[in-house]
GROMACS .gro file of C-alpha atoms in nm:
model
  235
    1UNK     CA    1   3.470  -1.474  -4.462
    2UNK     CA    2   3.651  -1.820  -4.290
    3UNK     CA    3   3.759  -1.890  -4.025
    4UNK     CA    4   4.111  -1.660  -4.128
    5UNK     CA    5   3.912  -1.403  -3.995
    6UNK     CA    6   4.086  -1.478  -3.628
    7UNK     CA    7   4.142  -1.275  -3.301
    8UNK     CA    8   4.014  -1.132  -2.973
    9UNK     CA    9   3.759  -0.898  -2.980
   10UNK     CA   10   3.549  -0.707  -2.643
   11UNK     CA   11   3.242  -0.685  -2.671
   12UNK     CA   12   2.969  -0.437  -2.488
   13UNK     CA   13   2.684  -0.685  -2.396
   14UNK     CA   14   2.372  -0.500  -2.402
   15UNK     CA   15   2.073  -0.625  -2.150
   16UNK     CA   16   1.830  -0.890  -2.313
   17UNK     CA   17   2.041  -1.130  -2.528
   18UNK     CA   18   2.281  -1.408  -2.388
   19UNK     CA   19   2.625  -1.478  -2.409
   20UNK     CA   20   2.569  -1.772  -2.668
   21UNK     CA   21   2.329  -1.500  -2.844
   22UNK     CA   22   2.642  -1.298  -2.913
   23UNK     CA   23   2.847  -1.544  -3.008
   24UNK     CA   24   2.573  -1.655  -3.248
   25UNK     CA   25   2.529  -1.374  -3.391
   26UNK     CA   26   2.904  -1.318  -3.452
   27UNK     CA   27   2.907  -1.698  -3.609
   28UNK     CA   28   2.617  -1.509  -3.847
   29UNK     CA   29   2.855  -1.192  -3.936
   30UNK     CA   30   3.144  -1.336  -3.985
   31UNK     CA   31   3.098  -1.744  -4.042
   32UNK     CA   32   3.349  -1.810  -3.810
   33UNK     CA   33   3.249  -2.108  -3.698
   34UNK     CA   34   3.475  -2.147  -3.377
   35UNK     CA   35   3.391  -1.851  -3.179
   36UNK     CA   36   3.432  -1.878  -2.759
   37UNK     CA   37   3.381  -1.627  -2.488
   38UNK     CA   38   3.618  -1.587  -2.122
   39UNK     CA   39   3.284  -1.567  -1.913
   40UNK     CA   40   2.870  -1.602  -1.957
   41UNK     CA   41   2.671  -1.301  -1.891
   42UNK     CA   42   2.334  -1.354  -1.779
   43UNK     CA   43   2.107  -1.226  -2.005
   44UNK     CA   44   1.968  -0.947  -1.767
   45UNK     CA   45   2.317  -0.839  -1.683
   46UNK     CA   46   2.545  -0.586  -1.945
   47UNK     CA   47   2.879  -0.526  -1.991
   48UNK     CA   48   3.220  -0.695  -2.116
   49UNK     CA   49   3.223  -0.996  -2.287
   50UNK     CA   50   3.579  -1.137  -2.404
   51UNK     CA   51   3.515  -1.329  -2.700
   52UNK     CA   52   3.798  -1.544  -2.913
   53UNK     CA   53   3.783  -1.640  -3.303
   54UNK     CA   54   3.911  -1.923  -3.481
   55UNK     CA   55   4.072  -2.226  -3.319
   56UNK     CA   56   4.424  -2.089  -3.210
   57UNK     CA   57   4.230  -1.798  -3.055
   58UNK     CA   58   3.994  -2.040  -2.851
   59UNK     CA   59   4.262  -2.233  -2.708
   60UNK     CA   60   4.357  -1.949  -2.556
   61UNK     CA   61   4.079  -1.822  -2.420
   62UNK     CA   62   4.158  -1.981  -2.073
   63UNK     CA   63   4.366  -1.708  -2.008
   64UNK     CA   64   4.099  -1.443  -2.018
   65UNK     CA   65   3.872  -1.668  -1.781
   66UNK     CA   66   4.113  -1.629  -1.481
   67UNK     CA   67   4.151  -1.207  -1.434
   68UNK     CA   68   4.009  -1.057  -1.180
   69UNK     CA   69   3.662  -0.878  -1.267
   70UNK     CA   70   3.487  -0.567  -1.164
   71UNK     CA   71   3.121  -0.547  -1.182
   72UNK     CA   72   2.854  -0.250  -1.056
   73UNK     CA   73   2.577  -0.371  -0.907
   74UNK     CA   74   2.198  -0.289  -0.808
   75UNK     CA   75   2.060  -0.409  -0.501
   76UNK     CA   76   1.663  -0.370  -0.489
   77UNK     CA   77   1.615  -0.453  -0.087
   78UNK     CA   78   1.281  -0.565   0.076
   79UNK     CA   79   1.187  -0.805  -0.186
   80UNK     CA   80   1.313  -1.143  -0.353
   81UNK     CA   81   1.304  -1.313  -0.676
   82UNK     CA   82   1.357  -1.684  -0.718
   83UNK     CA   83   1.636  -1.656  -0.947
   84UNK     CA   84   1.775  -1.352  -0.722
   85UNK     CA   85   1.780  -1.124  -1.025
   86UNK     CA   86   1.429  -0.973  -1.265
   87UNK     CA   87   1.454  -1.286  -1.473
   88UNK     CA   88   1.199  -1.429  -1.260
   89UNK     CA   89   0.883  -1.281  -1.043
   90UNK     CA   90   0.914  -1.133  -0.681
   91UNK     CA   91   0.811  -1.404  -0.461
   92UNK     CA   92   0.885  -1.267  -0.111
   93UNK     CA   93   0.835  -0.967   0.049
   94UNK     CA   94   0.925  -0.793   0.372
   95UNK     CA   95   1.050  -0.416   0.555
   96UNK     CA   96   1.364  -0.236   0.411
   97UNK     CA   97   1.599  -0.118   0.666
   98UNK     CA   98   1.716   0.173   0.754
   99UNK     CA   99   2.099   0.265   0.757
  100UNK     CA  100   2.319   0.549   0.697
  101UNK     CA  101   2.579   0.520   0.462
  102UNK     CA  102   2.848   0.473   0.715
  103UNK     CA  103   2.665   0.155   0.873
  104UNK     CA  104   2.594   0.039   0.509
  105UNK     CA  105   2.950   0.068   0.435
  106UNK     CA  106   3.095  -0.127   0.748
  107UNK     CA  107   2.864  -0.399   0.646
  108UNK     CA  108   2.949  -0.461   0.297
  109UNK     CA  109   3.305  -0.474   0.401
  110UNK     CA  110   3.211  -0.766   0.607
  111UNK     CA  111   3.216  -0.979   0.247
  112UNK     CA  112   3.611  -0.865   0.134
  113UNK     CA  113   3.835  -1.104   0.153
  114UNK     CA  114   3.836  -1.508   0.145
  115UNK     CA  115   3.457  -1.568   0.193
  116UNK     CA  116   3.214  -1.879   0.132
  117UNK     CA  117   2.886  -1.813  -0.082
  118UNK     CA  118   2.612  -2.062  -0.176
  119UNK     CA  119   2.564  -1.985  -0.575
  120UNK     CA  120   2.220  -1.937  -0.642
  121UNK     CA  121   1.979  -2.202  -0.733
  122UNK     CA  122   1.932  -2.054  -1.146
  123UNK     CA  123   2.293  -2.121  -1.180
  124UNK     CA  124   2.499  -2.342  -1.426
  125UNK     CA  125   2.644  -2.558  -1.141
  126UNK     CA  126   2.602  -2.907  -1.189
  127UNK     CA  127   2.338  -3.104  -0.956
  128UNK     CA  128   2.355  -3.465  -0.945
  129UNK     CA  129   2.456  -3.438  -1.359
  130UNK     CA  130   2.190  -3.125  -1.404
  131UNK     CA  131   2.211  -2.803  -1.440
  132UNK     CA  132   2.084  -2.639  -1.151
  133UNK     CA  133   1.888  -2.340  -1.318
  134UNK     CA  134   1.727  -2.684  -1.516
  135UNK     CA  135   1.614  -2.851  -1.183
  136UNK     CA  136   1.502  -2.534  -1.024
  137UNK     CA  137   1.265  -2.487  -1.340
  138UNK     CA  138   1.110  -2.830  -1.248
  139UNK     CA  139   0.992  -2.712  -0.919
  140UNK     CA  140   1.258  -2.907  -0.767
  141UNK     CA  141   1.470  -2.866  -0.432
  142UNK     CA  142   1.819  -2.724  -0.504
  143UNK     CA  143   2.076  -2.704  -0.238
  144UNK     CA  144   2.424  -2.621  -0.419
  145UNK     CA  145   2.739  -2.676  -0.265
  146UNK     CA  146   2.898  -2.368  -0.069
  147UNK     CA  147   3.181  -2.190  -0.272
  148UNK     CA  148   3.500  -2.037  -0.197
  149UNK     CA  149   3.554  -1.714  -0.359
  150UNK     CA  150   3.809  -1.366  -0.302
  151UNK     CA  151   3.636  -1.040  -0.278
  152UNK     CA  152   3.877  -0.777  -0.300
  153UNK     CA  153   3.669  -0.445  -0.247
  154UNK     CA  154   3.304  -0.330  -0.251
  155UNK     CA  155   3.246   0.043  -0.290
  156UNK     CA  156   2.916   0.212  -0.186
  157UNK     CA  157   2.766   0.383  -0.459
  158UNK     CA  158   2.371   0.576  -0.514
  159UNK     CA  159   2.161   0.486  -0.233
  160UNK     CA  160   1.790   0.546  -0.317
  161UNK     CA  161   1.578   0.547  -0.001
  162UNK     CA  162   1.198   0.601   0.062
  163UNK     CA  163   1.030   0.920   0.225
  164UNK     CA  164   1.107   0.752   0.548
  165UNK     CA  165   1.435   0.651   0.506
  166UNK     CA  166   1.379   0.316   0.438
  167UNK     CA  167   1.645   0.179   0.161
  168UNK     CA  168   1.507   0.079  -0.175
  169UNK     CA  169   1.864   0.027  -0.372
  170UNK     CA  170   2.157   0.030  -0.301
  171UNK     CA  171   2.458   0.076  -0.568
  172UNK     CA  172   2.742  -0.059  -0.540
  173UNK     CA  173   3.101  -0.192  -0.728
  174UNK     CA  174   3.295  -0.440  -0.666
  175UNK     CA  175   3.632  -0.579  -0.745
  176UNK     CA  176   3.669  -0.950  -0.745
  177UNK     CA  177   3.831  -1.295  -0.826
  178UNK     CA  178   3.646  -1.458  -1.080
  179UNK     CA  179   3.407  -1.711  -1.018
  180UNK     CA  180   3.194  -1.474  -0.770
  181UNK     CA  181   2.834  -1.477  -0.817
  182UNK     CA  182   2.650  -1.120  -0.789
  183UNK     CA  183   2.362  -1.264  -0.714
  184UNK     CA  184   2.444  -1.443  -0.461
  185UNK     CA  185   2.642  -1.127  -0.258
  186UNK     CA  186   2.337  -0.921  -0.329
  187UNK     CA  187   2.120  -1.176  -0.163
  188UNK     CA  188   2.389  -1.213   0.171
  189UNK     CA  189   2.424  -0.819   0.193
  190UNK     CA  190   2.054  -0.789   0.213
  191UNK     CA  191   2.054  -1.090   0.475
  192UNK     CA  192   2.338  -0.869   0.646
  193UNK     CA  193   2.118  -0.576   0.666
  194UNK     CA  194   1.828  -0.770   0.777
  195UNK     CA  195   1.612  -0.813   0.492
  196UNK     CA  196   1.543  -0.978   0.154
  197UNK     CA  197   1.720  -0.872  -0.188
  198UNK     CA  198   1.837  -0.966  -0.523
  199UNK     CA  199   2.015  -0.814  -0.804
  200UNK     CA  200   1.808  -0.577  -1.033
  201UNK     CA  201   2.099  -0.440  -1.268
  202UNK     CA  202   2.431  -0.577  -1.302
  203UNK     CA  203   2.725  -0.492  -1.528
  204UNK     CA  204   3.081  -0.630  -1.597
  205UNK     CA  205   3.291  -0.323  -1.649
  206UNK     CA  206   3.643  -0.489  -1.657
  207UNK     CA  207   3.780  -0.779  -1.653
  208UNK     CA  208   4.199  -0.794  -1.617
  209UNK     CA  209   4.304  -0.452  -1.797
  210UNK     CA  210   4.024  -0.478  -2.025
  211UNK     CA  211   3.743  -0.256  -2.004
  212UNK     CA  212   3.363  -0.246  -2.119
  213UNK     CA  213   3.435   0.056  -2.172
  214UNK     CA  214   3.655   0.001  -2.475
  215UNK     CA  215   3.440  -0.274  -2.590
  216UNK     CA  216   3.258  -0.270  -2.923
  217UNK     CA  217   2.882  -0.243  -2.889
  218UNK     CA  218   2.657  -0.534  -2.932
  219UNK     CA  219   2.406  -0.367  -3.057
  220UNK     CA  220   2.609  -0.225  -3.352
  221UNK     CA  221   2.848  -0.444  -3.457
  222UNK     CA  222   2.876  -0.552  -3.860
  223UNK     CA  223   3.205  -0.693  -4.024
  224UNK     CA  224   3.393  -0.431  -4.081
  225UNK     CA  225   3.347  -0.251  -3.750
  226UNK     CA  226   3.399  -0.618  -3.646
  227UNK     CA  227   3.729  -0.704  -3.852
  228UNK     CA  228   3.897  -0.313  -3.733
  229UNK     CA  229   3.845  -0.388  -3.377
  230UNK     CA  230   4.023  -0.776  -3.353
  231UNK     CA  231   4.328  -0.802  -3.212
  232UNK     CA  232   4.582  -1.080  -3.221
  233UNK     CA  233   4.817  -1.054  -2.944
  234UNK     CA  234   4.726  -1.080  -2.510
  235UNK     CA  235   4.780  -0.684  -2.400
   0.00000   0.00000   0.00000
């Protein structure tokens, strides 16, 4: 195989390997050399990836990156990672609230709309020429710029709480422009309801009209499966 074997293809990201893993491993399968994806993944996180092969599929990709997403989420409350998701330890602790799902509800909706989030500190965002995720693994101070980004709606979903009421998760999805960082809502909500979080599961389940769950597996894809499932033409 060459780079003739061109197209889009969706992809299921399982949890554990990053974006550039799956495009490496496609570059491995199918020796396409000029593979590109509309959209990282962290490597915790599952879900749709929208990858391109071959050159005149790349250039395109652009058009992927700008559709609207939809992502379920899992807020763990009363406790704080660095990175705001289990790619790094809890560092803070401190009481889980207690609301009923009405009161949850009216404040998530507080974040739909045209709101302003700080991305969070393990983030690709440039920093004086760095990476930030780079200069917050020196043990350096990271203050990224505020961003502007469209929420469009944030259903309430499972809602785990303790023997005293006390929330431990809450489950939500959420509709949005791209360019929205999970992370960073899971950590305002929680600061909403008076308390640390961070984001313990996250997955991209659409992205435009396409959906994760129409994707191809990662975790079983070989070149035929690969080859049946390309398609040439934006739908």
């Amino acid at each position: 195989m060459s780079d003739s074997l061109e197209g889009f293809l969706l992809v299921d990201k399982c949890e554990g390997p990053s974006s550039f893993g799956i495009v490496h491993q496609l570059r491995k399968l199918t020796k396409v050399k000029r593979i590109g994806h509309a959209g990282t993944l962290d490597p915790f996180a599952s879900g749709l990836l929208i990858l391109a092969l071959g050159r005149s599929y790349t250039r395109q990709i652009s058009r992927f990156q700008k559709q609207d997403k939809v992502y379920e989420m899992t807020i763990r409350l009363g406790t704080s990672t660095p990175s705001l998701d289990p790619e790094t330890p809890i560092d803070k602790q401190t009481d889980r609230p207690i609301y009923n799902d009405a009161q949850l509800l009216s404040i998530c909706q507080q974040f739909i709309g045209d709101i302003t989030q700080v991305p969070p500190v393990y983030s690709a965002k440039h920093i004086n020429g760095k990476r930030s995720y780079a200069l917050a693994r020196e043990g350096k101070a990271v203050e990224p710029d505020p961003i502007n980004v469209r929420i469009d709606s944030i259903e309430l979903g499972h809602i785990a709480r303790d023997e005293n009421a006390a929330i431990d998760t809450l489950d939500l999805r959420v509709r949005c422009a791209t360019g929205c960082y999970m992370r960073s809502l899971a950590r305002d909500i929680a600061i909403a309801l008076g308390t640390l979080g961070y984001c313990s599961t996250l997955r991209r389940v659409q992205s435009g009209t396409f959906k994760a769950a129409d994707a191809l597996p990662s975790q079983t894809m070989d070149l035929d499966v690969i080859s049946a499932a390309l398609f040439t033409s934006y739908r």
